[in-house]
Structures are given as structure tokens and as C-alpha cells.
C-alpha positions as CSV (number, residue, x, y, z in Angstrom):
1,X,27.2,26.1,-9.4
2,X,24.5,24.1,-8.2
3,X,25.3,21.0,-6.0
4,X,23.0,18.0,-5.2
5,X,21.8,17.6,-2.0
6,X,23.7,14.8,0.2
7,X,20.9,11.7,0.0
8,X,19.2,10.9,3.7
9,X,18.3,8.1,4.9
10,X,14.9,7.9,6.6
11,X,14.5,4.5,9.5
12,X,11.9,2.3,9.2
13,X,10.1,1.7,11.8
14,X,8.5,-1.8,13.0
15,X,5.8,-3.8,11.4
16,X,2.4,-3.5,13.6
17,X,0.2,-4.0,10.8
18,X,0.0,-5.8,7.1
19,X,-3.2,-5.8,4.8
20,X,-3.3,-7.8,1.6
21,X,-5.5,-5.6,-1.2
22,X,-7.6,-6.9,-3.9
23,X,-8.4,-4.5,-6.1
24,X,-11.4,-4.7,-8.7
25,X,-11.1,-1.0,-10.0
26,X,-7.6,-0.6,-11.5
27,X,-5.4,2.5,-12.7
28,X,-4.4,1.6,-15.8
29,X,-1.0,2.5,-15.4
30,X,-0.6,0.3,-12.2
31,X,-2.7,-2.7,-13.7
32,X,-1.7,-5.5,-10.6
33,X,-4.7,-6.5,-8.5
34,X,-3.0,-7.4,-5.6
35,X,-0.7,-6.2,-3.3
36,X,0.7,-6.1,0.1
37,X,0.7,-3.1,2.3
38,X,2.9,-3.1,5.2
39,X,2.7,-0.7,8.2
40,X,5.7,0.8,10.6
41,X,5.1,2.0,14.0
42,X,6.7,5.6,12.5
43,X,4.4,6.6,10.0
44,X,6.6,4.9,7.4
45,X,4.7,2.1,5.0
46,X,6.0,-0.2,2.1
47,X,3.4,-1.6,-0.8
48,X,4.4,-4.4,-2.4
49,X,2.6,-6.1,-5.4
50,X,3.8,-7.8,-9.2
51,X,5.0,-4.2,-10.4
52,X,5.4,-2.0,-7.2
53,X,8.0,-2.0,-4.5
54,X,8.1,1.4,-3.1
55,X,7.9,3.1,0.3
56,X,6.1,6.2,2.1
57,X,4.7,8.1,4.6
58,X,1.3,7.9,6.4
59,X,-0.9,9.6,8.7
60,X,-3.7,7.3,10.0
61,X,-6.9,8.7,11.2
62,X,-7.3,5.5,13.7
63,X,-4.8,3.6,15.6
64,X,-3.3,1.5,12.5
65,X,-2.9,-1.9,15.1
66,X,-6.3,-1.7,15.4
67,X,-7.4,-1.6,12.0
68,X,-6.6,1.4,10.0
69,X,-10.6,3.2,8.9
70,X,-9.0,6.0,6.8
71,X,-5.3,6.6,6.3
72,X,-3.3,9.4,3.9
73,X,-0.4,8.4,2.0
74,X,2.6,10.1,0.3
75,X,4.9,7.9,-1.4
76,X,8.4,9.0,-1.3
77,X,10.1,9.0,-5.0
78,X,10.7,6.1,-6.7
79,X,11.0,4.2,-9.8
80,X,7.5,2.8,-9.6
81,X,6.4,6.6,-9.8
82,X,9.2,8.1,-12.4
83,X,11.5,9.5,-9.2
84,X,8.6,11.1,-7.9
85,X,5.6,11.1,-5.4
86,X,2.1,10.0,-5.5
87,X,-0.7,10.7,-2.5
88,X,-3.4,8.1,-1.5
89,X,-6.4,8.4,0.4
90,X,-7.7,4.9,1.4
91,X,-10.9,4.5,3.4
92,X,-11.9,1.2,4.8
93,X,-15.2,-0.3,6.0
94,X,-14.1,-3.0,8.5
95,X,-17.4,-4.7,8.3
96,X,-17.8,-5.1,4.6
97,X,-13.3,-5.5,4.0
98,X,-14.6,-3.1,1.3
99,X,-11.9,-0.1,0.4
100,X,-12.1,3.2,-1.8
101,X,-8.8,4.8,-2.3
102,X,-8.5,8.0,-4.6
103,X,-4.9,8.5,-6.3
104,X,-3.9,12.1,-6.7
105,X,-0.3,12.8,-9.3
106,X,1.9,15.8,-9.2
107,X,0.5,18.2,-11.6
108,X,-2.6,16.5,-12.4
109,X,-5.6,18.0,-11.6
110,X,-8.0,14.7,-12.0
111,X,-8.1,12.4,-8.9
112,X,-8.2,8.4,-9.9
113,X,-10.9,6.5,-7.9
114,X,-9.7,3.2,-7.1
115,X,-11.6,0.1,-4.9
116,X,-11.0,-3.3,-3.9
117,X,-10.9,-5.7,-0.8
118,X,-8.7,-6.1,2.1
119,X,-8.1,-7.9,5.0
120,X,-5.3,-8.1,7.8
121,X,-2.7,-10.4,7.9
122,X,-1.5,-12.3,10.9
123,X,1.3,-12.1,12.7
124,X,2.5,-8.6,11.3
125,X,5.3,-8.6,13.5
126,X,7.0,-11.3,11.5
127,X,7.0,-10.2,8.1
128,X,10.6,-10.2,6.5
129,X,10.6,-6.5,4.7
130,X,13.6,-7.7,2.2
131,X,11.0,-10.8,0.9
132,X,9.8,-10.5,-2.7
133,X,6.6,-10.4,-3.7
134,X,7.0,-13.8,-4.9
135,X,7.8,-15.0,-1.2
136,X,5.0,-12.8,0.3
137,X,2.4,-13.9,-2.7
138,X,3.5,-17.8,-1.3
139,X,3.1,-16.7,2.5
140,X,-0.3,-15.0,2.4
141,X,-2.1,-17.1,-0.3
142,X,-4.9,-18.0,1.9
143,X,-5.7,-14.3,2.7
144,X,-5.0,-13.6,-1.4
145,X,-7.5,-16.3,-2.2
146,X,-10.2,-15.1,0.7
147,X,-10.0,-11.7,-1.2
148,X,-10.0,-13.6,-4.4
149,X,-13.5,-14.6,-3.6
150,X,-14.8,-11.3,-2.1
151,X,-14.0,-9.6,-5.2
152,X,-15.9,-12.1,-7.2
């Protein structure tokens, strides 16, 4: 008889850094251009956008406070990937607010190429996790409409 493992749960560290993304190259199956990536002092991170709400792990090359230049991630399972992970690779040029990020899927040989804009937010400290993307989307316009007109 096989039992299923006990669930943990993992802490969440504090904010010390938020970027808002604008994405001009899409994967199809995750079609929002923006979104709102949020960084813990533990390596933990949550994205946020219209269709995504999920949380993960990260290993910045860089100090993230200052700026994250390349960063790793591993989502932990979630809806948003059908109860499973997804890895990132996100490179960013801090003079140009230009990223790359390349998607890698379980069992999927391919990589996805992905790029956008993004720019820091202020005040990371006080971001409310538990907001919606709605109340987010309403709190950074200003930055969403910056990279708005980067991307264009």
C-alpha cells in the first residue's frame, strides 16, 4: 500500500524586491503580457499576472536588492503548470530594462525563448502578498504604462 506524503509547508520569506514585466514575445500557452514578480529574502518568489498566481524558488546570480542581472527559477507545482514545475532563466540588462528569459517543461526537450521589459518597483517592502492582480495592476499602473511604452 502506497501512502501520500504528509504536504509541507515551505515560509516565505520578506519582500526585498518587485519587478513589473512587459513581455513582447509570448508562450502561447501563457498569452498575458504583464505580470508582477515578487522577490523573498529566502530564495522563495511569487509571479503574478491575469492568468498566473504561482510560487517558486530562485537562485540569483547578483544580490536581487540590488537589481537581479540573471536569476534561475523553479516553480513549485501548481495549477498554473498542471500540478507540476516549470524552470526559468531570466537575464536582465539594467541599462536597456530589456529581459530574455528561456522556459524549459518537464519532459520537453525544446526550450521557449521569451523577452520583454522590466523595471523595479518602489517600496518592495510594502507589497501585500494576498492582493490580486487586480489590486496590484491598480497599484503599479504607472510602472505598467512606462513598460507599456518601452515595449512599443
Amino acid at each position: 500500500m502506497t501512502s501520500t506524503p504528509a504536504p509541507i509547508s515551505i515560509p516565505l520569506g520578506k519582500t526585498v524586491f518587485v519587478q513589473a514585466l512587459r513581455y513582447t514575445a509570448l508562450f502561447d500557452q501563457k498569452p498575458f503580457a504583464e505580470a508582477l514578480l515578487i522577490y523573498t529574502d529566502n530564495g522563495a518568489y511569487k509571479i503574478m499576472s491575469p492568468g498566473e498566481n504561482h510560487y517558486g524558488s530562485y537562485v540569483s546570480y547578483t544580490d536581487v536588492a540590488d537589481s537581479p542581472q540573471h536569476v534561475i527559477f523553479l516553480s513549485w507545482p501548481s495549477e498554473d503548470w498542471d500540478r507540476n514545475v516549470a524552470s526559468h532563466t531570466l537575464t536582465f540588462n539594467p541599462d536597456s530594462a530589456a529581459f530574455t528569459q528561456v522556459l524549459v517543461l518537464p519532459g520537453n526537450p525544446v526550450p521557449r525563448s521569451q523577452y520583454g521589459y522590466a523595471l523595479p518597483t518602489a517600496d518592495p517592502e510594502s507589497l501585500d502578498m494576498t492582493a490580486s492582480w487586480d489590486q496590484v495592476r491598480d497599484t503599479y499602473a504607472a510602472t505598467f504604462e512606462e513598460l507599456r511604452a518601452l515595449a512599443t
